[in-house]
Amino acid sequence: HLGRPPLVLLVPAVLAATLLVLPLVTLVLDTPWGTFWSELRSEPVRRALALSALTSGLTVVVCVALGTPLAWLLARVEFRGRGLLRAAVAVPLVLPPVVAGVALVTALGRNGVVGSLLRETTGLTVPFTTAAVVVAHVFVSMPFYVLSVEGALRTAGERYDVVAATLGATRWTTFRRVTLPLALPGLVAGAVLAWARSLGEFGATITFAGNFPGTTQTMPSLIYTTLQADPAAARTLSMILLVVSIGVLAGLR
Amino acid sequence: HLGRPPLVLLVPAVLAATLLVLPLVTLVLDTPWGTFWSELRSEPVRRALALSALTSGLTVVVCVALGTPLAWLLARVEFRGRGLLRAAVAVPLVLPPVVAGVALVTALGRNGVVGSLLRETTGLTVPFTTAAVVVAHVFVSMPFYVLSVEGALRTAGERYDVVAATLGATRWTTFRRVTLPLALPGLVAGAVLAWARSLGEFGATITFAGNFPGTTQTMPSLIYTTLQADPAAARTLSMILLVVSIGVLAGLR
Amino acid sequence: MASVSFQKAQRWYPGADTPAVPGIDLDIKDGEFMVLVGPSGCGKSTTLRMLAGLEEVNEGNIYIGDRDITHLPPKDRDIAMVFQNYALYPHMSVAENMGFSLKMAKVPTDERNKRVEEAAAMLGLTEFLDRKPKALSGGQRQRVAMGRAIVRQPQVFCMDEPLSNLDAKMRVQTRTDIAKLQSDLGITTVYVTHDQVEAMTMGDRVAVMKLGELQQVATPLELYDKPANLFVAGFIGSPQMNLMEAVAKDGRASIGGYEVPVDPAAEKKMHGEITVGVRPEAWRVVGPGEGLPVKVTVVEELGADNYLYGTSDVEGVPSTVIVRVHGRDHARKGEVMHVTTDPHHVHVFDTKTGARLSD
Amino acid sequence: MASVSFQKAQRWYPGADTPAVPGIDLDIKDGEFMVLVGPSGCGKSTTLRMLAGLEEVNEGNIYIGDRDITHLPPKDRDIAMVFQNYALYPHMSVAENMGFSLKMAKVPTDERNKRVEEAAAMLGLTEFLDRKPKALSGGQRQRVAMGRAIVRQPQVFCMDEPLSNLDAKMRVQTRTDIAKLQSDLGITTVYVTHDQVEAMTMGDRVAVMKLGELQQVATPLELYDKPANLFVAGFIGSPQMNLMEAVAKDGRASIGGYEVPVDPAAEKKMHGEITVGVRPEAWRVVGPGEGLPVKVTVVEELGADNYLYGTSDVEGVPSTVIVRVHGRDHARKGEVMHVTTDPHHVHVFDTKTGARLSD
């Protein structure tokens, strides 16, 4: 109702939209739909699918179990260094995945600060195991979860907690009966985000956990490995991840 | 003032915080600070730094030039399919980088839908060139920019534009004099986000553009390549990217 | 300066079951201050935004003077709008905000500065011209928004609840300022509010709206003294008019055992179920045995006035009867008092149609 | 039920230059309805939140009855608070919201249901018990918030602007409902508002605050008739009291050529620069040559009352003089009228200290 949009804005906007949409459309068109189901049943694809399902599932469980209390702490308790902690939690969000992998190697690698301690005391090593995949995924995914839940807690506001206190509720009861139910949509959104991030993780995983079929080769790693040799398998898996991405976006709205 | 936080929440919160903070701290501690400057001057590191600076700079320019009009279109103009377009623009945000790389190969590869057309008409091929790096970075970074600017435009609200219209301003004048100045903080934040995303890009780049020193080997690719052979170089570059990440986070606050 | 005329102007939002404004007919005289008032959702803002060009007009026409502006874009309508939230440009100084429309019209800098300074002087904003809006108080921002509209010298001012963001004291002061300013400038003004006090104190005429339809267009005192229907009677006046169900028979209206005095016009027209309205200040206290018995439940002493809230057990009378009394000597909580009134203070309405039956 | 006592209770926010509340002394009687009123930032909400345990008390003490509750967590204070935004739990039904405190206190289900139903009946909420808060109107939500507090049967109600989110009509109705309810229940209540009309109509006593300090604690009519200082005089009453600068000499106060009649107490105490206050309804219109000349600039006709806003050229008189007149026959815009008043209607204050000089 304010008048027609000027061409000087329309033209670059259309160009930008084309750039973003075209690759997705061609991917959908070029996917080998005829052999889609048989591709799914091939050994490497099945193994990568199973591993991705397992690791992303575990990642979400760890995020919810540990991330919810952390989000609550950041949103509801005042303490020295809270701003710093919140910033530190957000670092993995913008940290390049490869750097995250290097940091994990430095900490938990065979010769890492914590890793060597672990090896000496228990004989266990983390890198290049399925556990390493989960650790890498938790490291890069948990910030999404924590910040989403913290945002939900802040949006819900402290007033509901305050009312509970004036009505005689303890802090733990308030958390269970008031805080958590009100932040539930944020919890779910955060879990979905963390799951999607985990499912697509590539850089930190390949750096910290490697790319071994059956133990650390997740879907993105398999796609990367087979794009030249077996583009059909790569596109089939890409299609699955694209559908998941679109589903996640649709679910978050 | 509502009482002490219960232990049942404190313990997992501390665990989560440790998991997220510890790797970063050990990375800082284990960086070879003694040889830091000499590492920076080594040939592969210098080439990767220069290439990363060039490609991320170009990426930001393209994002601002094309992304701003697209954000405005999404925020201010009502048209059929707007919701669909906004969702499509957001897809690369949650799309695994490797899948983004596959989509780009499918569209712009030598045998891709657009790529083969391009090769036949102009003789140019995109993959495995510096241009491919920029295209990959724009594809994964622009959604951050567009959604940040769109958010800023929506937050500023249409009321300022409406007032300008009632005061006799055309749509283009309104954009220049009112809309853009008010959304400037969002523009800057979006550009910083896009730049950070571009600097850390690994999966889409290595899939679509490869990992050739001097033409497509950016900092993350070099880190990945040298972590086993030359951990000092890998940690030096990681440190630089960590500092940039922290700087970006601090700047966005 | 010009008159404004709505001719069956309709607004139907896409996808809605019914039109927001089914078709409004309203003539506003050149220089008049017209207030549109009604509860939220009554279509008053939609009507204003149709005039400003911010809502499409689906049917009918709107004229400013002789120009049919029904489908012109807002920038070509020669109006200036003041919004509830002011929407001052935070990145521009007060002077730049006020001069914005002149810059758009490519008025030379000298002329622009002159007109901005004149308007600033009129509004007492001269010393704030270099400040950014965020350095101003709510009242000052409101004046800048007024100034930005004035500087344009438009044919029509459109004001959409411009006082809602001010606190109570400021609102009372600013409403007289705006009324005075408008009467000095003589620019036709359409003013939207949900507050009947604002409507009463500011408007030359007031248009009361409900569900997109005009209920009554009249001067403030006409609205108060002769509300056209039950809705207007209940909406205008605070505390509200006492509206009581009564039965009319043979030219007499009675509420239980209390016979309500009514005027001759109503006597002739009324029959069956009617609603009788009496304003709180129109009651007279009488001795026991006469009038309507009211048991006082709450006493409000506001200093200058006192309101007694009471209940009456008589069937048809609402739970609360409000009586305004003078002085410091009146019934206390728990006492029963008797009140009556005079025929010319009684408003009689048909309960079913809501139409006014008395003169 | 219990009394409440603030003893030099102080709140100093970390990092602030001055305390928000430097040290308040206030005794509230068992069953009393005490209203804290003042402009925003006056510390009224902070004071209430100190009582509820939502703000730390840095110095001094607060008692409920004989219990020193200064440092108890909120849940152990036996109060119930009603907030401006109600903060009803959106994921619980009305009944669950109202019964929340009883569930916390582990009251058996039967007893809980009984008490919730009683409160619901009292507030007319019975039919809404199974609904979620979002399915209720603003007024109903307000009542649920009241109900949630009532069900707790606390020693003290703390109410923080509980009517601010209602529209004007609803506010007027609800304030009488709350006043009636409190007087029936007899629970000590501390009520915070910025609206002096609410304060006047609801409070047994009203505490007027400014910048964290109590200005006057008195009944509504005492505040209106004998404001203790200039701030209270200007704050209480709407439209505002006319406050005019005058000069006192030999027991006479004059504004330009107009000699203001003052009472004997003021006559003795006043000298030098004083401020004279006259409420709008206290003026009498007199013939030309007498009284204060006022040129009428705006006439507000509200139906029941009429306010004339005028300017006087006499030095020291504020730009606007407000006069309340009765009837439909009064000065029109542009006319000059003359007004005066009587000694017992004149409030005399020391301009410098703001202290009241008249009786």
Coordinates of C-alpha atoms in Angstrom, one line a residue, chain A residues 14-144:
Chain A
V14 CA 16.1 -11.6 -7.2
L15 CA 19.8 -12.3 -8.0
A16 CA 20.4 -13.1 -4.3
A17 CA 17.4 -15.3 -4.1
T18 CA 18.5 -17.2 -7.3
L19 CA 21.9 -17.8 -5.9
L20 CA 20.5 -19.3 -2.7
V21 CA 17.6 -21.3 -4.2
L22 CA 19.1 -22.6 -7.5
P23 CA 21.6 -25.1 -6.0
L24 CA 18.9 -26.6 -3.8
V25 CA 16.5 -27.0 -6.7
T26 CA 19.2 -28.6 -8.9
L27 CA 20.1 -31.0 -6.1
V28 CA 16.5 -32.1 -5.9
L29 CA 16.3 -32.5 -9.7
D30 CA 19.6 -34.4 -10.0
T31 CA 19.0 -36.8 -7.2
P32 CA 18.9 -40.4 -8.6
W33 CA 15.3 -41.0 -7.6
G34 CA 15.1 -44.2 -9.6
T35 CA 17.8 -46.0 -7.5
F36 CA 17.0 -44.0 -4.3
W37 CA 15.7 -46.9 -2.2
S38 CA 18.4 -49.4 -3.4
E39 CA 21.1 -46.8 -2.6
L40 CA 19.7 -46.6 0.9
R41 CA 20.2 -50.3 1.4
S42 CA 23.9 -50.3 0.3
E43 CA 26.3 -51.3 3.1
P44 CA 28.3 -48.0 3.5
V45 CA 25.1 -45.9 3.4
R46 CA 23.4 -48.1 5.9
R47 CA 26.3 -48.0 8.3
A48 CA 26.7 -44.2 8.0
L49 CA 22.9 -43.7 8.6
A50 CA 23.0 -46.0 11.6
L51 CA 26.0 -44.2 13.1
S52 CA 24.5 -40.8 12.4
A53 CA 21.2 -41.8 14.1
L54 CA 23.1 -43.1 17.1
T55 CA 25.5 -40.2 17.6
S56 CA 22.9 -37.5 17.0
G57 CA 20.5 -39.2 19.4
L58 CA 23.1 -39.4 22.1
T59 CA 24.1 -35.8 21.5
V60 CA 20.6 -34.6 22.1
V61 CA 20.3 -36.6 25.3
V62 CA 23.5 -35.1 26.6
C63 CA 22.5 -31.6 25.6
V64 CA 19.1 -31.9 27.3
A65 CA 20.5 -33.4 30.5
L66 CA 23.4 -31.1 31.0
G67 CA 22.4 -28.0 28.9
T68 CA 19.0 -27.4 30.6
P69 CA 20.5 -26.7 34.0
L70 CA 23.3 -24.6 32.5
A71 CA 20.7 -22.5 30.6
W72 CA 18.7 -22.1 33.8
L73 CA 21.9 -21.0 35.7
L74 CA 22.6 -18.4 33.0
A75 CA 19.1 -17.1 32.9
R76 CA 18.0 -17.1 36.5
V77 CA 21.0 -16.9 38.9
E78 CA 23.2 -13.9 39.3
F79 CA 26.8 -14.7 40.0
R80 CA 30.2 -13.2 39.3
G81 CA 31.4 -14.0 35.8
R82 CA 28.0 -14.8 34.4
G83 CA 28.6 -12.6 31.4
L84 CA 31.9 -14.3 30.8
L85 CA 30.4 -17.8 31.1
R86 CA 27.6 -16.9 28.7
A87 CA 30.2 -15.6 26.2
A88 CA 32.3 -18.7 26.6
V89 CA 29.3 -20.9 26.0
A90 CA 28.5 -19.0 22.8
V91 CA 32.1 -19.3 21.4
P92 CA 31.5 -22.8 19.7
L93 CA 28.6 -21.2 17.8
V94 CA 31.0 -19.0 15.8
L95 CA 34.1 -21.2 16.1
P96 CA 35.1 -22.8 12.8
P97 CA 34.3 -26.6 13.2
V98 CA 37.9 -27.5 12.3
V99 CA 39.2 -25.3 15.1
A100 CA 36.7 -27.0 17.4
G101 CA 38.2 -30.3 16.3
V102 CA 41.8 -29.1 17.0
A103 CA 40.7 -27.8 20.5
L104 CA 39.2 -31.3 21.2
V105 CA 42.4 -33.0 20.1
T106 CA 44.4 -30.7 22.3
A107 CA 42.2 -31.4 25.3
L108 CA 41.2 -35.1 24.8
G109 CA 43.8 -36.4 22.2
R110 CA 46.2 -39.2 23.2
N111 CA 48.8 -36.6 24.2
G112 CA 46.2 -33.9 25.2
V113 CA 46.0 -32.3 28.6
V114 CA 43.0 -34.4 29.8
G115 CA 43.4 -37.2 27.3
S116 CA 46.9 -38.3 28.5
L117 CA 45.6 -38.3 32.1
L118 CA 42.7 -40.4 31.1
R119 CA 44.9 -42.8 29.2
E120 CA 47.3 -43.2 32.1
T121 CA 44.6 -43.8 34.7
T122 CA 42.0 -45.8 32.8
G123 CA 43.8 -46.9 29.6
L124 CA 41.0 -45.4 27.5
T125 CA 41.6 -43.1 24.5
V126 CA 38.9 -40.9 23.0
P127 CA 40.0 -39.9 19.5
F128 CA 38.9 -42.0 16.5
T129 CA 36.1 -43.7 18.5
T130 CA 32.3 -43.4 18.3
A131 CA 32.6 -41.6 21.7
A132 CA 34.8 -39.0 20.0
V133 CA 32.0 -38.4 17.5
V134 CA 29.5 -37.8 20.3
V135 CA 31.9 -35.5 22.2
A136 CA 32.6 -33.5 19.1
H137 CA 28.9 -33.2 18.3
V138 CA 28.0 -32.2 21.9
F139 CA 30.7 -29.5 21.8
V140 CA 29.4 -27.9 18.7
S141 CA 25.6 -28.6 19.3
M142 CA 25.2 -27.8 23.0
P143 CA 25.6 -24.0 22.5
F144 CA 22.5 -24.0 20.2

